[in-house]
Coordinates of C-alpha atoms and ligand atoms in Angstrom, one line a residue:
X1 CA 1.1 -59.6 20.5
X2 CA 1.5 -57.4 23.2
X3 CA 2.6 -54.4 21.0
X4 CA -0.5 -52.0 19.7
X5 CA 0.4 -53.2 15.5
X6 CA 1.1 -50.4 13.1
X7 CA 2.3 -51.0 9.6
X8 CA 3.1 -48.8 7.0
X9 CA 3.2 -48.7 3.2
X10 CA 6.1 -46.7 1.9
X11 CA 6.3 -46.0 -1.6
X12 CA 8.9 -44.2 -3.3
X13 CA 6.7 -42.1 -6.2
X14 CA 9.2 -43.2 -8.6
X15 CA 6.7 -43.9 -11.4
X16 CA 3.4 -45.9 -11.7
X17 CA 2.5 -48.6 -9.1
X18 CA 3.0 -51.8 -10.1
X19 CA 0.5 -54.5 -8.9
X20 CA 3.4 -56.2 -6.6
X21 CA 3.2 -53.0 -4.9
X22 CA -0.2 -53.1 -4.6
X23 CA 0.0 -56.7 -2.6
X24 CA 2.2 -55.4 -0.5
X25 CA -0.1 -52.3 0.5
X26 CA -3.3 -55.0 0.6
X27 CA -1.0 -57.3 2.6
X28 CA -0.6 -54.4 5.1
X29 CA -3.8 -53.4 5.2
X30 CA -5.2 -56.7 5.9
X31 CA -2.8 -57.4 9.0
X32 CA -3.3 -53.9 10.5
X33 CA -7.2 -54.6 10.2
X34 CA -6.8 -58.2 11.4
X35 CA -4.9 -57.1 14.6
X36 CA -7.3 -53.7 15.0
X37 CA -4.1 -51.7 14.0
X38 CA -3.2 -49.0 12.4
X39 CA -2.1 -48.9 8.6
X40 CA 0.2 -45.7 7.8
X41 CA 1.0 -44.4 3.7
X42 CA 4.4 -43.0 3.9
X43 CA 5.9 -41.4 1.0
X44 CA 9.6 -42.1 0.9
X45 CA 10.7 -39.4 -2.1
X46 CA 14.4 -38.2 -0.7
X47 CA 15.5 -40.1 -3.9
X48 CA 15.2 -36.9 -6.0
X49 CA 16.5 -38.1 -8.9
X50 CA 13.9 -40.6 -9.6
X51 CA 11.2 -38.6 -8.2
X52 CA 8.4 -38.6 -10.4
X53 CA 5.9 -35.5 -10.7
X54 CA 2.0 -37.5 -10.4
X55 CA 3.2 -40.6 -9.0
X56 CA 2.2 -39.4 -5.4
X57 CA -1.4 -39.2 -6.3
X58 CA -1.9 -42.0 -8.6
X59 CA -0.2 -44.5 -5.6
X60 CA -3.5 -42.6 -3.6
X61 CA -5.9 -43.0 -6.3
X62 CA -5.4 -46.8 -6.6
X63 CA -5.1 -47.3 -2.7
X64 CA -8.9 -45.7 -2.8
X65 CA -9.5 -47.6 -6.2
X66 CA -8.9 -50.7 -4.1
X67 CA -10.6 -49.9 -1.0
X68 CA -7.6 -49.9 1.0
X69 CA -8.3 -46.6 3.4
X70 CA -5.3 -45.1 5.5
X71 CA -5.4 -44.3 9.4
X72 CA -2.3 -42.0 8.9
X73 CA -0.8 -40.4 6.1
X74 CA -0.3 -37.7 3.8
X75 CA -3.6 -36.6 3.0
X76 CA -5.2 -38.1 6.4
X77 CA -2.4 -36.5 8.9
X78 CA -1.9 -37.9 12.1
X79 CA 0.1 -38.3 15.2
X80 CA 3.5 -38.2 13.5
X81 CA 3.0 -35.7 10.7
X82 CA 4.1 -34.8 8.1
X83 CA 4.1 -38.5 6.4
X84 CA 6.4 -36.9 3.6
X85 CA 9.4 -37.6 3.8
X86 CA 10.4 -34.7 2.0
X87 CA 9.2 -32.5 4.4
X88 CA 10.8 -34.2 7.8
X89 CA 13.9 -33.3 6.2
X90 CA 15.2 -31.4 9.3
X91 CA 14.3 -34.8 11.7
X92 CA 17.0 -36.7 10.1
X93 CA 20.8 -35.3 10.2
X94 CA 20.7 -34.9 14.1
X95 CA 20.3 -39.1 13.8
X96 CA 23.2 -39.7 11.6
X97 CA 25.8 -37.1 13.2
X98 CA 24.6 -39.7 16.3
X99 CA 25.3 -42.5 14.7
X100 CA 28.8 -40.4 14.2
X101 CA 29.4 -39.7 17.9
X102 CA 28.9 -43.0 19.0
X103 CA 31.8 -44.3 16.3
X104 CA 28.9 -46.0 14.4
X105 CA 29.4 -44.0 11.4
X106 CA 32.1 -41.6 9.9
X107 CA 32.2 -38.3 7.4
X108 CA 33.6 -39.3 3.9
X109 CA 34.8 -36.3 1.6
X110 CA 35.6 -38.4 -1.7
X111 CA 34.6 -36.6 -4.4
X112 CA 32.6 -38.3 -7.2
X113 CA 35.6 -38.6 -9.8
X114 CA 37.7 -40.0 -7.2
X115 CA 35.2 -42.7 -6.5
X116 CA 35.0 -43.6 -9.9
X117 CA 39.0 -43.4 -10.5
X118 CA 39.0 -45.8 -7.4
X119 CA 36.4 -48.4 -9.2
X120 CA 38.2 -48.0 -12.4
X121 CA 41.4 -48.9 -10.8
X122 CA 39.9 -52.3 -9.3
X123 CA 38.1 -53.4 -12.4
X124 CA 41.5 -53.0 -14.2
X125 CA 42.9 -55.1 -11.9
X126 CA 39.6 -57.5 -12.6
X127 CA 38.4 -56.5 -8.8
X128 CA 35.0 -55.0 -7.5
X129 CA 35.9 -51.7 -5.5
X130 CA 33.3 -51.7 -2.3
X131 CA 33.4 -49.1 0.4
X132 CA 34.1 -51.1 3.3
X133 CA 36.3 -51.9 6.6
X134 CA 39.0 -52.6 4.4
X135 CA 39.5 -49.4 2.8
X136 CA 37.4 -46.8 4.8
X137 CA 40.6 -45.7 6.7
X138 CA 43.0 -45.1 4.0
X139 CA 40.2 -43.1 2.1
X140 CA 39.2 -39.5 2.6
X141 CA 37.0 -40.4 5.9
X142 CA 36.8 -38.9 9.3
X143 CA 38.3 -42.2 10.5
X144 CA 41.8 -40.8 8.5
X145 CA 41.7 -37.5 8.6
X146 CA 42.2 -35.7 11.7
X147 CA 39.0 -33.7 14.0
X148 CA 40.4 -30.6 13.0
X149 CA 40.7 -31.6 9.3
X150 CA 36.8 -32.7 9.0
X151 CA 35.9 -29.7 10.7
X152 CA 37.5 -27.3 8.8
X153 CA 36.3 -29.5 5.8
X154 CA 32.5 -29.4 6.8
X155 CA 33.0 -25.4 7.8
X156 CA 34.0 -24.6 4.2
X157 CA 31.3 -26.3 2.7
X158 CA 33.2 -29.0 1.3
X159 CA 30.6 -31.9 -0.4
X160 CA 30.2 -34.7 2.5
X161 CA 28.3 -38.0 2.9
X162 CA 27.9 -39.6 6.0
X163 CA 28.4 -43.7 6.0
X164 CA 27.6 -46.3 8.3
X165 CA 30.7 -48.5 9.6
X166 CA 29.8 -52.0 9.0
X167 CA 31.3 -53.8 11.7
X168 CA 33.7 -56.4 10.0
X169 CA 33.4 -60.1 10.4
X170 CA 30.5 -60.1 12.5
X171 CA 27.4 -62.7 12.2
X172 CA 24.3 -60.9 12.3
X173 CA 21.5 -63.0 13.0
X174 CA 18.4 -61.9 12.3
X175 CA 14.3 -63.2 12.1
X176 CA 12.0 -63.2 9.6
X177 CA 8.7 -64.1 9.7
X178 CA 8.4 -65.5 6.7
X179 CA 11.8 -66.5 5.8
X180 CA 12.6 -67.7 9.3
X181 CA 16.0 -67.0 10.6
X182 CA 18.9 -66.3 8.4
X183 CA 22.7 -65.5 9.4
X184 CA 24.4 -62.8 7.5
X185 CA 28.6 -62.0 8.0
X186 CA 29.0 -58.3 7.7
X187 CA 32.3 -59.0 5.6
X188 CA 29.9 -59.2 2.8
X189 CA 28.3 -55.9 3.3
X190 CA 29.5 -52.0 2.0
X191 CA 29.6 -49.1 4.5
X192 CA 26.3 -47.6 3.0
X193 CA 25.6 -43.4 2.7
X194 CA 23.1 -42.5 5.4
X195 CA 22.9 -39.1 4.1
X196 CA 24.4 -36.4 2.3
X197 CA 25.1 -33.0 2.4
X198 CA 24.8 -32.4 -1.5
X199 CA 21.0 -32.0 -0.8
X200 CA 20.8 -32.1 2.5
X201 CA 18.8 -35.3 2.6
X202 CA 19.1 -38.9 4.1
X203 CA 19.3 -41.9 2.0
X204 CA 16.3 -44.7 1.9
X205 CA 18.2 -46.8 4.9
X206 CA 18.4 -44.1 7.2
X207 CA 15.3 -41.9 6.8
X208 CA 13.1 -45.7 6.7
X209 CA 14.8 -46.7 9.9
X210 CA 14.4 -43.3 11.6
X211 CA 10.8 -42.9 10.9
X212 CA 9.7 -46.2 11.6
X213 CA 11.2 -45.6 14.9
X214 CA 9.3 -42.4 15.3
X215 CA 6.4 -43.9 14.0
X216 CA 6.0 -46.7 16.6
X217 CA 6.3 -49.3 13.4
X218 CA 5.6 -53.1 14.7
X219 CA 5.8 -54.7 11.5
X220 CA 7.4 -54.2 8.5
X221 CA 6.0 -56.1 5.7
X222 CA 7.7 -55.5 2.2
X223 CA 9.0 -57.0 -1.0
X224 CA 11.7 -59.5 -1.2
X225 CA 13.7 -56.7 -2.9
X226 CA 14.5 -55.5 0.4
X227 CA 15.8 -58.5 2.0
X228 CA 19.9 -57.7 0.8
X229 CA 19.3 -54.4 3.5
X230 CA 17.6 -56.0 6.5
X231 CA 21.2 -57.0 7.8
X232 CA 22.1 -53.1 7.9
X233 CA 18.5 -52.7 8.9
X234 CA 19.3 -54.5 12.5
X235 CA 22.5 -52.9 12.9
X236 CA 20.9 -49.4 12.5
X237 CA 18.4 -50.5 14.9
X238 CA 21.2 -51.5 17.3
X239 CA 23.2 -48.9 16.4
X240 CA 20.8 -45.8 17.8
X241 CA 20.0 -48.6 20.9
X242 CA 16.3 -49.2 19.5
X243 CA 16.5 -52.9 19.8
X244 CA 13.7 -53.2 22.6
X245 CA 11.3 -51.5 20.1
X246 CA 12.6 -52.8 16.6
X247 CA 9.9 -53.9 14.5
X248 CA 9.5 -57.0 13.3
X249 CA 10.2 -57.9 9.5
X250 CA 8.4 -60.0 7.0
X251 CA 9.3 -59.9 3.3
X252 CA 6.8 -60.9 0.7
X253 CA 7.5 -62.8 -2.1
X254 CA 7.9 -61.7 -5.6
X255 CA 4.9 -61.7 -8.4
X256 CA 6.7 -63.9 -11.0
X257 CA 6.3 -63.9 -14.9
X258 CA 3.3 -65.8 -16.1
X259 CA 5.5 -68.3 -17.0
X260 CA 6.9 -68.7 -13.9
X261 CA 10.7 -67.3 -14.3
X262 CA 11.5 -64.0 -12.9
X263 CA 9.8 -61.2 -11.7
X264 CA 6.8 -59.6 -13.7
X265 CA 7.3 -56.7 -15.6
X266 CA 5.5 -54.0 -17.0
X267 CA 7.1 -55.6 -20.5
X268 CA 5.2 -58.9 -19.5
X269 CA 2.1 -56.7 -19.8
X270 CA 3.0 -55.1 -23.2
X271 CA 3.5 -58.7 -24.8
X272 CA 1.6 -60.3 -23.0
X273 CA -1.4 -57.9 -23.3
X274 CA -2.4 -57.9 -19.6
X275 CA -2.0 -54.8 -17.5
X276 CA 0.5 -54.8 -14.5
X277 CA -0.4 -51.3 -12.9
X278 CA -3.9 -51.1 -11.1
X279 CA -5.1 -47.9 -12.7
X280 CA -4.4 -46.2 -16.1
X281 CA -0.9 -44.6 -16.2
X282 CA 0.3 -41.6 -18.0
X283 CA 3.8 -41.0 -17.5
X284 CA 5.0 -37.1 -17.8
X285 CA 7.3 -38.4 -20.5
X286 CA 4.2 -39.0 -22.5
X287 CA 4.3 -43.0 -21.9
X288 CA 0.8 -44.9 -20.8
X289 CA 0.5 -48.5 -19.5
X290 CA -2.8 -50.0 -19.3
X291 CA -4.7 -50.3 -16.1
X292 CA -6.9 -52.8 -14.3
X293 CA -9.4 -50.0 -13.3
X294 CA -9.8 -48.9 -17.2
X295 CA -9.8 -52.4 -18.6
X296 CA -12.8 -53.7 -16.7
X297 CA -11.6 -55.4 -13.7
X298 CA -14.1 -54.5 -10.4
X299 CA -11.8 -53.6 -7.6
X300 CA -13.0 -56.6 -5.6
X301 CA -12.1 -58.9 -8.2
X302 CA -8.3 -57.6 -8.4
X303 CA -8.0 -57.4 -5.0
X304 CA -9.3 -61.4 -4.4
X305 CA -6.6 -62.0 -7.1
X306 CA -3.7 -60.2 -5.6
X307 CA -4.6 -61.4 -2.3
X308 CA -4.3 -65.2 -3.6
X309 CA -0.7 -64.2 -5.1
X310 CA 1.6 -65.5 -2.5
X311 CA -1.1 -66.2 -0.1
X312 CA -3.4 -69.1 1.0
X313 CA -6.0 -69.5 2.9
X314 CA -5.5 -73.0 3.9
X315 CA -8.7 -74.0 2.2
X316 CA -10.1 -74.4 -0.8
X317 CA -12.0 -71.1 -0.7
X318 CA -11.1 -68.9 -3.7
X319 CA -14.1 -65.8 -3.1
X320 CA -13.4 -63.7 -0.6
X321 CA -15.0 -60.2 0.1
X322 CA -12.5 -57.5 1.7
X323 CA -13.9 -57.8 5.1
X324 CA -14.0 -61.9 4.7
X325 CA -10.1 -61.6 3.5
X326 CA -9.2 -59.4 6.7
X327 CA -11.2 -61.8 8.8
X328 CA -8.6 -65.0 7.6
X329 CA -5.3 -63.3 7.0
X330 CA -2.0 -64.0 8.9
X331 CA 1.0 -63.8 7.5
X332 CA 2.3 -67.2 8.6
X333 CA 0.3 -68.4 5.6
X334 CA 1.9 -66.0 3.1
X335 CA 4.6 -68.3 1.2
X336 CA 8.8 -68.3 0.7
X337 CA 8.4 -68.7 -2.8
X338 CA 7.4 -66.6 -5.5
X339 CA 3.9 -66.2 -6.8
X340 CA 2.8 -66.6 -10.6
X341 CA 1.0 -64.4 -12.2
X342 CA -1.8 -65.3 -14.3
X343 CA -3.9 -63.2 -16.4
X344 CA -6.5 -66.1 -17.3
X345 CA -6.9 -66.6 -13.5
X346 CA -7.1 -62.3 -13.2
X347 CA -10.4 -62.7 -15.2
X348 CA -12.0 -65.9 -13.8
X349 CA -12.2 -63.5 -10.8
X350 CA -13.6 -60.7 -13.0
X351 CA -16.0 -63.3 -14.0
X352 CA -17.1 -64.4 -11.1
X353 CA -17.4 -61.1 -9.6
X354 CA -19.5 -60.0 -12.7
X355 CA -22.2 -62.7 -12.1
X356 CA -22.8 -61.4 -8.7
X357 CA -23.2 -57.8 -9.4
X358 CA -26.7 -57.2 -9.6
X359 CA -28.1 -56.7 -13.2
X360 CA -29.3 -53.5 -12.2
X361 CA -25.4 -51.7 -11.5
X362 CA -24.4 -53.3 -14.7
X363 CA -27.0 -52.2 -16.6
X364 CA -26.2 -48.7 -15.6
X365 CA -22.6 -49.1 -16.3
X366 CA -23.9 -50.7 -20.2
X367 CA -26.6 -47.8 -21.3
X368 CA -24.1 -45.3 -22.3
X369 CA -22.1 -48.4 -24.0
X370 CA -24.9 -48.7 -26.0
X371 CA -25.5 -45.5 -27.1
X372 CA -22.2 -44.7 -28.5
X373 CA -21.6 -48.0 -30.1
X374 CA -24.8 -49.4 -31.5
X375 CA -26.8 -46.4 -31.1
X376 CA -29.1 -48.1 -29.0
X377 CA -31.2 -45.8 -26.6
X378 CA -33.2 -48.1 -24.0
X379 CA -34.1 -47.8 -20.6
X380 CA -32.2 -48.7 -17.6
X381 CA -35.4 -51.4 -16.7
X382 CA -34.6 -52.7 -20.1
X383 CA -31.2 -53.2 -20.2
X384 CA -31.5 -54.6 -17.0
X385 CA -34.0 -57.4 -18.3
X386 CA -31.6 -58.1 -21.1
X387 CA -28.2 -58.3 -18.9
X388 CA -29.7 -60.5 -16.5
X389 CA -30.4 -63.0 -19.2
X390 CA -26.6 -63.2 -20.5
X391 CA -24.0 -61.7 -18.0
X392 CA -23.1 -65.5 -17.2
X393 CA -20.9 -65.1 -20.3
X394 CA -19.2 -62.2 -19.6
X395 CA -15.9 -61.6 -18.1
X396 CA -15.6 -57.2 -18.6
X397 CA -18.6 -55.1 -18.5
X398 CA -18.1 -54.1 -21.9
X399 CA -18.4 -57.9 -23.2
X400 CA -22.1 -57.0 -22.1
X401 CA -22.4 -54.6 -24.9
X402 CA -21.6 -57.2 -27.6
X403 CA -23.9 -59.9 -25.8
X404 CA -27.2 -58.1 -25.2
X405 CA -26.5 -56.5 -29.0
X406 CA -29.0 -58.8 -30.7
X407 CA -31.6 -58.4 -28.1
X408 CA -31.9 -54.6 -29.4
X409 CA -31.4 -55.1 -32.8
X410 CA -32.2 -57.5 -35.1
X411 CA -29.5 -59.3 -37.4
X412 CA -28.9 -58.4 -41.0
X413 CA -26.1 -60.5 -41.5
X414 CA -26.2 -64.4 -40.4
X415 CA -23.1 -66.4 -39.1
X416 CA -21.5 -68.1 -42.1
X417 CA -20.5 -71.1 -40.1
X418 CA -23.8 -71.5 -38.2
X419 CA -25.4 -70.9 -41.6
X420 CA -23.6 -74.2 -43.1
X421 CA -24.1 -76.0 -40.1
X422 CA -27.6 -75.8 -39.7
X423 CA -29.3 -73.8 -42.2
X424 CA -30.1 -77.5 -44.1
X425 CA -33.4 -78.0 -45.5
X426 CA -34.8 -80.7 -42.7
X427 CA -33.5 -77.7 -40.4
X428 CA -35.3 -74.8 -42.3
X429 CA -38.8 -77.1 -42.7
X430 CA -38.6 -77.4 -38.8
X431 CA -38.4 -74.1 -38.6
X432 CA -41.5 -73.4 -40.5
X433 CA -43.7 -75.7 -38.1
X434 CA -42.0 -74.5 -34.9
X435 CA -42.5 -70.8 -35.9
X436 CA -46.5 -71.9 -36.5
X437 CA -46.0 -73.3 -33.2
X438 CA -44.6 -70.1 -31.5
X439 CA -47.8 -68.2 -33.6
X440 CA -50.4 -69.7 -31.8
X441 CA -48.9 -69.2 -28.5
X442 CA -51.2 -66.2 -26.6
X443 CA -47.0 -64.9 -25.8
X444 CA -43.6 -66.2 -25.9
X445 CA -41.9 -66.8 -22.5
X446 CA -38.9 -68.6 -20.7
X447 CA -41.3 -71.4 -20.0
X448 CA -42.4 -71.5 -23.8
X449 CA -38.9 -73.8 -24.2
X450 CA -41.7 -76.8 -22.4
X451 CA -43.6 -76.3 -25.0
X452 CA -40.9 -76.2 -27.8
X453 CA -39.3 -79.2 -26.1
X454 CA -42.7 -81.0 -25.9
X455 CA -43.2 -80.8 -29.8
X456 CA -40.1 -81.7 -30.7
X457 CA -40.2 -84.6 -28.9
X458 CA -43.4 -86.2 -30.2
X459 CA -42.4 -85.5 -33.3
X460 CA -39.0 -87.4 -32.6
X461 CA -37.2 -84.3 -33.8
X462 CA -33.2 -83.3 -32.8
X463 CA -33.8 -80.2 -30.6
X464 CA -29.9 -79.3 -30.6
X465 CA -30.3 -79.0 -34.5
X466 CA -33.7 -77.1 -34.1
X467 CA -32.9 -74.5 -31.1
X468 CA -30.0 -73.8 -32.5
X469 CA -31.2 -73.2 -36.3
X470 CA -34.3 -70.9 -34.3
X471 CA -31.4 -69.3 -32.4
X472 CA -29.7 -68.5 -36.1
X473 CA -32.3 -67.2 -37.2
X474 CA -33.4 -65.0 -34.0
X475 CA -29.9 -63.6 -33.4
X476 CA -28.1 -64.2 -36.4
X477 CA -25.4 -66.6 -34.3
X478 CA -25.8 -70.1 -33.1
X479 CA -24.6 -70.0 -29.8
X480 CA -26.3 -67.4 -26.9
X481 CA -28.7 -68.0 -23.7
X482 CA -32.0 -70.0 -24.0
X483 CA -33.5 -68.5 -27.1
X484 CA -36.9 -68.0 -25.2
X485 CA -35.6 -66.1 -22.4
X486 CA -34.7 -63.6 -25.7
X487 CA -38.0 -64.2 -27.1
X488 CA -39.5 -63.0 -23.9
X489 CA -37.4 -60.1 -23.6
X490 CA -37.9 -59.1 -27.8
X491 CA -41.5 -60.2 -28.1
X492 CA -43.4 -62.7 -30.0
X493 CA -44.5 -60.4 -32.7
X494 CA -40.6 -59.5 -33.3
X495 CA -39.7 -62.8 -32.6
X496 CA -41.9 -64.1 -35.6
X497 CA -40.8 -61.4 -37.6
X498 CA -37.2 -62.3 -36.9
X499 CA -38.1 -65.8 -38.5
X500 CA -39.8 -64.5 -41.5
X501 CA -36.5 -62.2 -42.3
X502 CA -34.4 -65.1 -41.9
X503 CA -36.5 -67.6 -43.8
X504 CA -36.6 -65.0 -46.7
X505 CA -32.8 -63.9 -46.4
X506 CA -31.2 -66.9 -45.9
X507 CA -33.6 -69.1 -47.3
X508 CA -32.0 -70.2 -50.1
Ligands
LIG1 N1 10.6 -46.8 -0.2 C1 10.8 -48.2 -0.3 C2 10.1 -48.7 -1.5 O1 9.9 -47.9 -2.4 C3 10.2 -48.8 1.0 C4 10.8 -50.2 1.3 C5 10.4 -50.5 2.7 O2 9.2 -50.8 2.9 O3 11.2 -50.5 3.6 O4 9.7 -49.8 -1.7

């Protein structure tokens, strides 16, 4: 690559990010750091119908959630400022009354209602009405009416648009990196608005074409959804004699349904219970969607997902830091086919990212957890002893909180099903000589289970029925880490004391 790369992300702030959009951004930023490029944030809102007030800064808010930092962009400025569309409004008429003057586009004057007679007429006759080379002269366009006519039109302020002329019957051949090369006859394709004078603002086609142009673009790497326009893309690009400098394309494929058939939804997440957007959303319209950031996901974690969505490294290698997945990206291992979602695979990550955060963080992130739901006030040395001996089985931070309960407080109610498993006579009388045992130790610590273990095998006694019968009584559950690692943490004198509850309150 000869070319210096710069890639941009270009969201329309039509609403809540959904994590598809989110790849796309990562996939961006990875390539543009792989190549020492630049990675631009672009905010394509000409659309303003569907313009969306807070949209703008939540798509920045979960760019820096994700650790996804921008060379060039709204916030950050840069050599081709202002990155808001909105405000490069001016830039883009001179291009399409161009695109005009060279015959590659026309003026059309047809009203809304006479657009929509002209569709109702076709569907009566069971036909599809396009706007194309078949009808563009008979209708009201500059390429009917006389130069006078369109002037005088435009000078009295008549409403205007301003279409491109899809050449007819022509093959337009085309590359994509991912998809390879495709072949696409223009006959198939509508003479699209470029811009209109109603608001004085481009359409998507036009002002995405002429600001990647101005913005030195190299690559454009974006959805699938984009694919049906890439053939009017390369005619644009030909069109305003860009060619030498067109960028080159490469569309991602779509985040499919956990179970595997269509694209994933934000109504996937509401069934489904998973979130789709990265951070919590609250719509102006008063709707909220969950978020990755709220329900406990690190950043890291969703990121190593998302990456993996559509992506592979070519080995078997699942962990990867940010700097280790910029390091081994290209997108000639990005696949054609869609990618399926999984949620249980979303917190395997979360998982594994949780075991290597040091206890100490996730202490910090329990100690208010514990204070407003159990009450518990302990020190940040303490909870860090007690979440180092259990965050092995958690997924979310806040599973902590439920795990390290028991090692704060002592039970008052006893699992019923543990209780009729092991609370059996044999089970209790064992108990009694272990806990004599445990008395005469000088303290109780992880290395007490040698001990424990040493006992109960001279006496030929089952220490799965014993450990877990101690661990009952203990923690008032049967299942948890080793049961001296907690004794440790809680104490022998509490640990006894534990027993002696038990033995009284469930004794019989
Ligand atoms: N504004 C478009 C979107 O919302 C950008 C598509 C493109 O990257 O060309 O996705």
């Amino acid at each position: 690559m000869n070319r210096r790369v710069r890639v941009r992300f270009a969201p329309s702030p039509t609403g809540a990010l959904h994590i598809g959009g989110v790849r796309t951004a990562l996939y961006n930023y990875l390539f543009a750091r792989h190549h020492g490029g630049d990675f631009i944030l672009r905010i394509e809102d000409t659309d303003s119908q569907r313009f969306v007030p807070g949209a703008e800064a939540y798509i920045m808010e979960s760019l820096k959630w994700c650790g996804i930092t921008i060379d060039e962009g709204i916030q950050e400025g840069g050599p081709h400022a202002p990155y808001r569309q909105s405000e490069r409004k001016e830039i883009y008429l001179k291009y399409a009354q161009d695109l005009v003057a060279s015959g590659n586009a026309y003026y059309a004057f047809d009203t809304a209602e006479q657009l929509d007679a002209l569709r109702k007429q076709y569907e009566e006759r069971g036909e599809t009405f396009a706007y194309n080379y078949a009808v563009r002269t008979q209708l009201e366009t500059s390429l009917k009416l006389s130069a006078d006519e369109v002037k005088a039109r435009i000078e009295r302020g008549d409403v205007w648009v301003i279409r491109f002329k899809m050449p007819e019957n022509r093959n337009v051949e085309m590359d994509d990196i991912i998809r390879g090369h495709i072949t696409i006859n223009t006959s198939t394709l509508d003479d699209k608005v470029l811009y209109k004078s109603a608001d004085a603002l481009p359409t998507y086609h036009l002002a995405n074409i002429v600001d990647d142009h101005l913005m030195e673009i190299s690559h454009v790497i974006r959805g699938e959804e984009w694919l049906p326009s890439l053939p009017l893309h390369f005619l644009l690009y030909e069109a305003f004699g860009w060619k030498d400098t067109q960028p080159e394309f490469a569309h991602l494929p779509l985040l499919l349904k956990p179970q595997g058939q269509g694209k994933l939804s934000k109504r996937d997440g509401d069934k489904f219970g998973f979130p789709v957007f990265p951070l919590l959303w609250n719509s102006p319209t008063g709707e909220t969607a969950m978020g990755y950031r709220e329900e406990g996901y690190f950043p890291g974690a969703f990121i190593n997902m998302l990456a993996l969505l559509g992506w592979n490294p070519g080995t078997e290698q699942e962990i990867f830091s940010m700097q280790e997945l910029i390091d081994t990206f290209s997108l000639d291992k990005v696949s054609k086919s869609g990618a399926r979602f999984s949620h249980d695979k979303a917190k395997w990550f979360n998982a594994q990212y949780l075991k290597v955060t040091p206890s100490e963080e996730l202490a910090a992130i329990v100690l208010p957890m514990l204070k407003e739901q159990l009450g518990v006030e302990t020190t940040l040395e303490r909870a860090t002893a007690a979440v180092s001996l259990i965050k092995e089985r958690a997924t979310f931070p806040k599973d902590l909180v439920e795990l390290v309960r028991y090692m704060f407080i002592a039970p008052t109610e006893y699992d019923e099903k543990s209780v009729a498993k092991f609370w059996k006579p044999e089970n209790v009388e064992r108990l009694k000589e272990l806990r004599a045992l445990l008395a005469e130790q000088p303290e109780i610590k992880a290395e007490t289970e040698t001990v424990a273990h040493d006992w109960v095998v001279s006496h030929e006694y089952s220490m799965g029925q014993i450990m877990n019968t101690l661990r009952l009584a203990v923690l008032g559950v049967s299942q948890g880490p080793s049961i001296f690692g907690i004794g440790a943490f809680i104490g022998k004198d509490e640990m006894l004391r534990r027993i002696d509850v038990a033995l009284e309150k469930i004794g019989k």
